[in-house]
Short mmCIF file of C-alpha atoms and ligand atoms in Angstrom, two decimals:
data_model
loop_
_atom_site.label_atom_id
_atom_site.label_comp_id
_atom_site.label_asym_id
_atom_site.label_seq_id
_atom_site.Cartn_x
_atom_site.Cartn_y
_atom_site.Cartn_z
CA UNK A 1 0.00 0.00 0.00
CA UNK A 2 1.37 3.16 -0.80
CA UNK A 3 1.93 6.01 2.53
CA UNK A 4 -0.45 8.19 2.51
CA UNK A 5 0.55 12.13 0.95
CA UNK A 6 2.10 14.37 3.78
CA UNK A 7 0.60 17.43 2.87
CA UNK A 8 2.15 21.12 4.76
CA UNK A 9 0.36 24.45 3.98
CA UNK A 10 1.83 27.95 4.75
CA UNK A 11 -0.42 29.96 6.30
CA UNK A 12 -1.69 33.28 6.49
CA UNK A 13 -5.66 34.02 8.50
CA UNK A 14 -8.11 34.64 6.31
CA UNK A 15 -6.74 33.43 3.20
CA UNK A 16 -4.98 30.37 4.33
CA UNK A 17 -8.25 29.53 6.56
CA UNK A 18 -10.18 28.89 3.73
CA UNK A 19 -7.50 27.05 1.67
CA UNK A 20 -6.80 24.93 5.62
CA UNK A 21 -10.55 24.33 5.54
CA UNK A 22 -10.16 22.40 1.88
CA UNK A 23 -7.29 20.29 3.01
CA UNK A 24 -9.10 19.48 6.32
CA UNK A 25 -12.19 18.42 5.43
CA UNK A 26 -11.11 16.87 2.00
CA UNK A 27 -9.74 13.12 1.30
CA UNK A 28 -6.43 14.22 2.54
CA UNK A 29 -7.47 15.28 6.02
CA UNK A 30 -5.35 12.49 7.50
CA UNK A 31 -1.85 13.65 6.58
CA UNK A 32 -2.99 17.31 6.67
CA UNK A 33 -0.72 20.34 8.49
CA UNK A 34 -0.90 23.75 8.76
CA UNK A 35 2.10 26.19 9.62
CA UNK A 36 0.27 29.13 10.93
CA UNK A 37 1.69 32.60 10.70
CA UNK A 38 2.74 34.66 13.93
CA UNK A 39 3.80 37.62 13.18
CA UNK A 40 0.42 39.37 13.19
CA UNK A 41 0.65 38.63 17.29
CA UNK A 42 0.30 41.87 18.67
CA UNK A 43 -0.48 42.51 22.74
CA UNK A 44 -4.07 44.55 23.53
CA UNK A 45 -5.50 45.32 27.08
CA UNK A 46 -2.46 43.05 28.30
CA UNK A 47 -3.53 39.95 26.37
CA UNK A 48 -1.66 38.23 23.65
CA UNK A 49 -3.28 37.76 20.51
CA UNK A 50 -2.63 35.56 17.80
CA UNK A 51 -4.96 36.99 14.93
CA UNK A 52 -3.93 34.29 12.19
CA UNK A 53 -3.49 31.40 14.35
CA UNK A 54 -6.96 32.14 15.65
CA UNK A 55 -8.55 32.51 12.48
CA UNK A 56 -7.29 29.06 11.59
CA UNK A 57 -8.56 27.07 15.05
CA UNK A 58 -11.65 28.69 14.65
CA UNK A 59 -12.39 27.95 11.09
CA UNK A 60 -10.86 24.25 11.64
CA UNK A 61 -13.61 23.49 14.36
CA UNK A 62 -16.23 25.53 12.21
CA UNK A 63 -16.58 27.95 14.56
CA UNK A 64 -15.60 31.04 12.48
CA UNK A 65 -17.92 33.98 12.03
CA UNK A 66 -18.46 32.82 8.30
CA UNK A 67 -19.47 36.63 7.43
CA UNK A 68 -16.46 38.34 8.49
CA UNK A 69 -13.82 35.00 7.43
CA UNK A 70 -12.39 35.74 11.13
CA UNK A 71 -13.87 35.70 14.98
CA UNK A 72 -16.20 33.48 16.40
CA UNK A 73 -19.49 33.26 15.39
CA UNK A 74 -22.53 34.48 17.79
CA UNK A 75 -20.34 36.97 19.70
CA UNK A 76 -21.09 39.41 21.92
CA UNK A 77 -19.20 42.69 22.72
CA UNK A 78 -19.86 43.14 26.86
CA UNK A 79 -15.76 42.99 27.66
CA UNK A 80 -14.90 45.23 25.14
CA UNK A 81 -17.85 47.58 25.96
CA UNK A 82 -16.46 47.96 29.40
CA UNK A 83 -13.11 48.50 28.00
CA UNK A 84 -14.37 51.26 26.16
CA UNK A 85 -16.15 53.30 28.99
CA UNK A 86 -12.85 52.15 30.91
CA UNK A 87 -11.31 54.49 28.75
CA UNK A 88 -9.26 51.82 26.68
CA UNK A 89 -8.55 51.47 22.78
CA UNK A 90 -11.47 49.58 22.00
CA UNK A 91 -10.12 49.84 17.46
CA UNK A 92 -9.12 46.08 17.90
CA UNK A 93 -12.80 44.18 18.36
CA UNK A 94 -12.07 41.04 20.27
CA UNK A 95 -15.49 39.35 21.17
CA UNK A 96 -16.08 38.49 24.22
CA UNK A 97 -16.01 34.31 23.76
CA UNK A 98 -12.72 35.33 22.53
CA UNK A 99 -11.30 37.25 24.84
CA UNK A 100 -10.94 33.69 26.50
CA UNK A 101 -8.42 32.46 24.27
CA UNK A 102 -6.24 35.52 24.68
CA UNK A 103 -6.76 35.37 28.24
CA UNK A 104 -6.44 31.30 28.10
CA UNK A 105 -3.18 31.84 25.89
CA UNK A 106 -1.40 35.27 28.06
CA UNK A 107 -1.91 33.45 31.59
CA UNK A 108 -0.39 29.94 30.02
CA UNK A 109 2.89 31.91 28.33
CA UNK A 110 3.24 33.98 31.88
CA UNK A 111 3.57 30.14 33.33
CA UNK A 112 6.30 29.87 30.75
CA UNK A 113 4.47 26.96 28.80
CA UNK A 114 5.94 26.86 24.99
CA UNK A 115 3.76 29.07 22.17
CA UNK A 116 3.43 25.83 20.23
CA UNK A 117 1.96 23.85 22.98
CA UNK A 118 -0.48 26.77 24.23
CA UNK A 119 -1.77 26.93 19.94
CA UNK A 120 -2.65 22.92 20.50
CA UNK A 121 -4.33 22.58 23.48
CA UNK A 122 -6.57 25.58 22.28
CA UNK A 123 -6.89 23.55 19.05
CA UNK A 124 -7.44 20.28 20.68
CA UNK A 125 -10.31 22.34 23.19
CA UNK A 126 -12.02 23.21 20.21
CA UNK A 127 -11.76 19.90 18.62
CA UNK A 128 -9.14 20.54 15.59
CA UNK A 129 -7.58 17.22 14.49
CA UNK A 130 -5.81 18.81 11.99
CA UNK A 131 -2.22 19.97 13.64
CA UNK A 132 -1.94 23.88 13.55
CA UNK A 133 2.08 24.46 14.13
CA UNK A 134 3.98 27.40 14.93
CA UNK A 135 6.72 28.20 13.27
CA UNK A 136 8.62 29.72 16.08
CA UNK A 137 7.67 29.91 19.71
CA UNK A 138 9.89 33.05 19.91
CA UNK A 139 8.55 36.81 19.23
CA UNK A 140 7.93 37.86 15.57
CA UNK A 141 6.02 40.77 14.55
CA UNK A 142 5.26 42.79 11.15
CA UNK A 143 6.66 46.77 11.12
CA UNK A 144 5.26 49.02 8.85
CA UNK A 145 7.33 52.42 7.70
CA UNK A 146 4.71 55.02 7.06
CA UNK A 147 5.15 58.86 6.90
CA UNK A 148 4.83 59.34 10.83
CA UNK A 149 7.61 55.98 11.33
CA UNK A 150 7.18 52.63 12.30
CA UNK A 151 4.07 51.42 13.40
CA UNK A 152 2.30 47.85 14.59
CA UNK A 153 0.62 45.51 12.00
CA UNK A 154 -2.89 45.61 13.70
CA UNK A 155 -2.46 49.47 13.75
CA UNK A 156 -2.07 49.72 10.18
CA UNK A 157 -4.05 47.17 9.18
CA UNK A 158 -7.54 47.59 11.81
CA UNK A 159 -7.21 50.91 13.44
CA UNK A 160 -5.76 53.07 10.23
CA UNK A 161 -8.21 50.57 7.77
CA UNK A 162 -4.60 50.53 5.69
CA UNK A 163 -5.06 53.50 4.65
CA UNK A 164 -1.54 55.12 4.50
CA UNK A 165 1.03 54.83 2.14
CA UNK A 166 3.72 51.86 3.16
CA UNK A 167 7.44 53.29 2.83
CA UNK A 168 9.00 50.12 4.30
CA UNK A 169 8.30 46.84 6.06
CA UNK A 170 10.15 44.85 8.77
CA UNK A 171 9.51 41.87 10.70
CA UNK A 172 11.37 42.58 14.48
CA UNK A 173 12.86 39.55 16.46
CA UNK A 174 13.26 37.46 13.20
CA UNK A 175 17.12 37.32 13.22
CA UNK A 176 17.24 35.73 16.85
CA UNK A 177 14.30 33.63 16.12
CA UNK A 178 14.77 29.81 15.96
CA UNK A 179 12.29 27.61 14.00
CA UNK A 180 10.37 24.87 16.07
CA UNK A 181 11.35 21.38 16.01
CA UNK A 182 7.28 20.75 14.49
CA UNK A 183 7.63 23.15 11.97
CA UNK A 184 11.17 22.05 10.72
CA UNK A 185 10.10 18.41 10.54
CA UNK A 186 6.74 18.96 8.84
CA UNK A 187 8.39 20.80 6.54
CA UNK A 188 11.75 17.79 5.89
CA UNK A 189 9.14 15.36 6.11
CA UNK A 190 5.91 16.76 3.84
CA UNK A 191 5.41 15.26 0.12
CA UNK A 192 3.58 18.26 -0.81
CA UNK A 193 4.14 22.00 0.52
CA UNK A 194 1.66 24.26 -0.48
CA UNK A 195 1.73 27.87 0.28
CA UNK A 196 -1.76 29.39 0.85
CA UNK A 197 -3.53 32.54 -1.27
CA UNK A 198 -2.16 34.47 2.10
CA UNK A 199 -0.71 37.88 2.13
CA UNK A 200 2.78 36.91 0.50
CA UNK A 201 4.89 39.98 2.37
CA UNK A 202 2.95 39.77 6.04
CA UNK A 203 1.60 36.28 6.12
CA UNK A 204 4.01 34.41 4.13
CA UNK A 205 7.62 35.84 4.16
CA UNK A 206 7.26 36.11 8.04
CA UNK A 207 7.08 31.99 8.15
CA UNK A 208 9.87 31.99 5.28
CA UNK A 209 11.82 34.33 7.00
CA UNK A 210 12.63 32.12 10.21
CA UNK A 211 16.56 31.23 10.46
CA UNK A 212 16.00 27.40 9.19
CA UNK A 213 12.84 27.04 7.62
CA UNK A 214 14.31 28.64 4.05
CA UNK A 215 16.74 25.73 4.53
CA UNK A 216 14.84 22.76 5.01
CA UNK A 217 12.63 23.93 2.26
CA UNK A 218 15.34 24.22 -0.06
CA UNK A 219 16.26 20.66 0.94
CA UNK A 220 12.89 19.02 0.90
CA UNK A 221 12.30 17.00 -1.84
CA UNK A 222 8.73 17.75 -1.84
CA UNK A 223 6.65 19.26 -4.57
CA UNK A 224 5.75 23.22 -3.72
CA UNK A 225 3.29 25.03 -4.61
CA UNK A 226 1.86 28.56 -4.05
CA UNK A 227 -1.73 29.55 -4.86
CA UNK A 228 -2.03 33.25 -6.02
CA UNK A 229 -3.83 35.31 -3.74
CA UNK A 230 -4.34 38.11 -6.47
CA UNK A 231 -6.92 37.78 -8.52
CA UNK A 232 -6.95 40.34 -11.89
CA UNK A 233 -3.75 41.96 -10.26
CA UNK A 234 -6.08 42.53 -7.04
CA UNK A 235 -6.66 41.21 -3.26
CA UNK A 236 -9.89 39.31 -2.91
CA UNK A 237 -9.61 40.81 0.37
CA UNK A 238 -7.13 43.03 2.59
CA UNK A 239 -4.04 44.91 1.12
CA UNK A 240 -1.77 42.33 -0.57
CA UNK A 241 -2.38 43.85 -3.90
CA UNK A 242 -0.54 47.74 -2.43
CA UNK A 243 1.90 45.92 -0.39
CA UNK A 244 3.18 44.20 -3.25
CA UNK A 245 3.30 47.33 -5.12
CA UNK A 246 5.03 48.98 -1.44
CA UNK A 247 7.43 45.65 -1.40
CA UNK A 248 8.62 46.18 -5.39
CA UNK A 249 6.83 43.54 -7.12
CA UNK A 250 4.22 43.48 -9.53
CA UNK A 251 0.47 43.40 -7.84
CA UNK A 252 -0.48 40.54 -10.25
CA UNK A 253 0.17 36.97 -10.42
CA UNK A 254 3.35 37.60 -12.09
CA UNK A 255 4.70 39.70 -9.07
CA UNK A 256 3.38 36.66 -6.92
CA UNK A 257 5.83 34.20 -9.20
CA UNK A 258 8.65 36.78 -8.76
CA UNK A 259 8.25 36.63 -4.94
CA UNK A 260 8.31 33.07 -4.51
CA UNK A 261 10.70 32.81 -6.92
CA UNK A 262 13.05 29.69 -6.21
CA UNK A 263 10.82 28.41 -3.37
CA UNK A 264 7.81 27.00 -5.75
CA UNK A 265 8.05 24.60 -8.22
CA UNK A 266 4.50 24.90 -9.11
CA UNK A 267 1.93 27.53 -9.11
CA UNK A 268 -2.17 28.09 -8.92
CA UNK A 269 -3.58 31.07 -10.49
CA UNK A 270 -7.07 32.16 -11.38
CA UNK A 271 -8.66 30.91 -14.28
CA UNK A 272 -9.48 35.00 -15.05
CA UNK A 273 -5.54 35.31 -15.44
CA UNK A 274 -5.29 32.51 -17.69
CA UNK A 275 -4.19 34.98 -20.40
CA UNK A 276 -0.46 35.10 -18.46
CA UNK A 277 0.07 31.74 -18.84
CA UNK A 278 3.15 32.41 -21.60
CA UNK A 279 4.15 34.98 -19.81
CA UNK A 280 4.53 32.85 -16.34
CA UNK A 281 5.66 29.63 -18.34
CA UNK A 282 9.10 31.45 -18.19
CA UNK A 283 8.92 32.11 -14.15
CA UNK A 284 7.37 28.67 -12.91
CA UNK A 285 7.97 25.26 -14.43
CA UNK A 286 4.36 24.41 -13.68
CA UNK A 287 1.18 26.57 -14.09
CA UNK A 288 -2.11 25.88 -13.39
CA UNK A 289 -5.11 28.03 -14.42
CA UNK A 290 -8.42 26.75 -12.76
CA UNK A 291 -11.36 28.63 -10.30
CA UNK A 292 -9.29 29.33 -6.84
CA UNK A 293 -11.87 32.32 -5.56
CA UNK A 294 -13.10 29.55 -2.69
CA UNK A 295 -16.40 31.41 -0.82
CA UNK A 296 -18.05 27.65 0.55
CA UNK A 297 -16.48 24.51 1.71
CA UNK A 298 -17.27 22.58 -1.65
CA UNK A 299 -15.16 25.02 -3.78
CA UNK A 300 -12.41 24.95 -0.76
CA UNK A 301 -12.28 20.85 -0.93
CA UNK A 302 -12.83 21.25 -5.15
CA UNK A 303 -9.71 23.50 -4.83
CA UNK A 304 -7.48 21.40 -2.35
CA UNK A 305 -8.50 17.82 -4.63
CA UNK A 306 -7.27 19.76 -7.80
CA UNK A 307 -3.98 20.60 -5.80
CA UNK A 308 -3.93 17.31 -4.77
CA UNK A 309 -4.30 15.85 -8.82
CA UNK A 310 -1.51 18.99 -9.77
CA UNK A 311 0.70 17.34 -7.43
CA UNK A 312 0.48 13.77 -9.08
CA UNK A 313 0.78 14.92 -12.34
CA UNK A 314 3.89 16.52 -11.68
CA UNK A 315 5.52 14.19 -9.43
CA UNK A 316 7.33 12.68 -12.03
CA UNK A 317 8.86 16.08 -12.97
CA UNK A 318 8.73 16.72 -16.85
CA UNK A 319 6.91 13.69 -17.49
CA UNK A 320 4.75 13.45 -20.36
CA UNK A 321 1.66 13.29 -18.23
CA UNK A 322 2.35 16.16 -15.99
CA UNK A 323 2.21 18.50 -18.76
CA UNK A 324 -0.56 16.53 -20.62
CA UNK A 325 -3.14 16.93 -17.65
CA UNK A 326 -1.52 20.72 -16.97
CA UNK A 327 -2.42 21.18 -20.34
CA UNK A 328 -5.75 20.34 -20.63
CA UNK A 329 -6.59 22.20 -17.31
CA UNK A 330 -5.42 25.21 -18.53
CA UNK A 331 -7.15 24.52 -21.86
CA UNK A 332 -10.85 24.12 -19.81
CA UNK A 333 -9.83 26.79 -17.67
CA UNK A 334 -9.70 29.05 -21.01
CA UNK A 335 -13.33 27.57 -22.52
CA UNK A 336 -14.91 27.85 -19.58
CA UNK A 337 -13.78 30.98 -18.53
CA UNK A 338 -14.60 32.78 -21.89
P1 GDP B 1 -4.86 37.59 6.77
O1 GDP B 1 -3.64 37.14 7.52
O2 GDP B 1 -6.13 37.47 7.58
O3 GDP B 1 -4.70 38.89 6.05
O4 GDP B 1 -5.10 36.51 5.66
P2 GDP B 1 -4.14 35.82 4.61
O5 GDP B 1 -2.82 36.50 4.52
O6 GDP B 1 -4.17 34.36 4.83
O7 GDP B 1 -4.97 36.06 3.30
C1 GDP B 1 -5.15 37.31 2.68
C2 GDP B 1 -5.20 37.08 1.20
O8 GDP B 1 -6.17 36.05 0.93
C3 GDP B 1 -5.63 38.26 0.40
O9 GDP B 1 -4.55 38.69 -0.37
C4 GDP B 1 -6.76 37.74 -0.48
O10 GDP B 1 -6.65 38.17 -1.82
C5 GDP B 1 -6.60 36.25 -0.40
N1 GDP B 1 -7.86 35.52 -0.53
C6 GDP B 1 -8.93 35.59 0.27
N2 GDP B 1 -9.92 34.79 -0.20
C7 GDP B 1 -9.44 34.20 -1.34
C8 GDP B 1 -9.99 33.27 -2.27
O11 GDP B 1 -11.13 32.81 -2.15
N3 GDP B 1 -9.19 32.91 -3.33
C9 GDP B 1 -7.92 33.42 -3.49
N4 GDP B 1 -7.20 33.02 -4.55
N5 GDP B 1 -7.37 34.30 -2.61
C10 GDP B 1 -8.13 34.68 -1.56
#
């Protein structure tokens, strides 16, 4: 009998949630992780919060407040209500179900209990089979450069609605940060590595960035993937599309190929961009044009099964079969897109 497929995706929230979501409840749930980015963490009212990893332990255990792609569903607002008349920033709306996970998660890191162990037992409370891995336990966190200087991710992105222009970006702590041991061997050990339609400079390079994990991908004999996140060189949601732009790469699916660049071997893009498949032939070795806009769980597992079918045919790396089935995707992808 053949081992099952060891599938690892990169991770961003919203994005990656929905692409997580696929993977989970799809045929390949068994040998299913998801490396969950952390350098969105950002401290409010004394409580550490972990927006993406969150976002992926709540839409794992079908929790999530489907409207909003992030949250719990049937919230209420009573903590941060008090906050407010408290006096406190109330910009950041944490709901007050969970405010227990921030409060669960700050009180078990003051005991000194390890990042990564803190994310599972949250996950394993809310009855996620699917491991959601860290990958460091040390502090990362997204800088942006605007006019005024450096600022916090969340304040960019939530309290000024990312609306200034971005002069630079940083990630702090990520020199002295050291990869986990679950992240590293998910990674050495994964058949397939796919990295999700996330935010490629904030949700994606942040994971990439952390001293060893650039490594073992290099090393890993898996197949990697990326799936576009832009869409008709825009952001289905959230500012990827300007950051791009802010980072120097294209906002389009060729910036995307630019940016992962030497990582992927294989890329996903809408079929509305089929028309840049000569143009990415030249960037990627494999493209695939096909529907990746994913808004219920049937398109999510219809997207995650055609990964899964991309990855066969191009196991065999140049074989005639590979680009037969690549080439008849992209072929429907063009006549049913017209
Ligand atoms: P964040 O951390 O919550 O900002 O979420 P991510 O970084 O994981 O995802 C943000 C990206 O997801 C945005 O750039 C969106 O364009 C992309 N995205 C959201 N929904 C979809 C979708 O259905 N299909 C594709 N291809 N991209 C999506």
């Amino acid at each position: 009998m053949n081992s099952p497929l060891k599938i690892v995706l990169l991770s961003g929230g919203v994005g990656g949630a929905k692409m997580a979501e696929g993977f989970a409840f799809s045929r390949s749930a068994a040998q299913f992780s998801v490396i969950g980015n952390v350098a969105d963490d950002q401290a409010f009212h004394g409580l550490w919060v972990s927006p993406d990893i969150d976002t992926l332990t709540y839409t794992l255990a079908d929790e999530i407040d489907k409207t909003k792609g992030w949250g719990l569903r049937d919230e209420s607002n009573q903590v941060l209500d008090q906050l407010k008349r408290l006096g406190s920033d109330s910009w950041m709306y944490l709901g007050d179900k969970d405010f227990a996970t921030h409060i669960y998660r700050t009180e078990q890191r003051q005991r000194g209990v390890r990042p990564s162990v803190i994310a599972a037992n949250i996950a394993h409370a809310y009855g996620v089979k699917t491991p959601i891995i860290l990958p460091t336990d040390d502090c990362i966190q997204n800088k942006v450069m605007i006019e005024s200087g450096w600022i916090d991710f969340q304040d960019y992105f939530v309290k000024l609605a990312c609306q200034p222009d971005i002069l630079d970006f940083k990630i702090a702590g990520i020199e002295a940060a050291t990869a986990t041991p679950e992240s590293l061997n998910a990674i050495a050990e994964a058949d397939l590595i796919v990295i999700a339609p996330s935010n490629p400079i904030v949700s994606i390079k942040p994971i990439l960035s952390v001293p060893g994990i650039a490594d073992v991908l290099q090393h890993s004999s898996a197949f990697k993937l990326a799936v576009s996140p832009l869409i008709n060189g825009e952001t289905v949601k959230g500012p990827a599309d300007s950051m791009m732009t802010a980072a120097g790469y294209r906002s389009d699916v060729e910036g995307v190929a630019d940016f992962y660049s030497g990582v992927i071997d294989g890329l996903i893009i809408d079929q509305q961009d089929r028309d840049r498949l000569p143009r990415l032939s030249n960037k990627v070795e494999y493209v695939l044009a096909t529907d990746t806009l994913m808004f219920n769980r049937q398109q999510k597992m219809s997207l995650a099964e055609t990964i899964v079918h991309f990855y066969q045919a191009s196991r065999g790396r140049n074989n005639r079969s590979a680009r037969s089935f690549i080439e008849s995707a992209n072929a429907l992808a063009t006549r049913t897109a017209v």
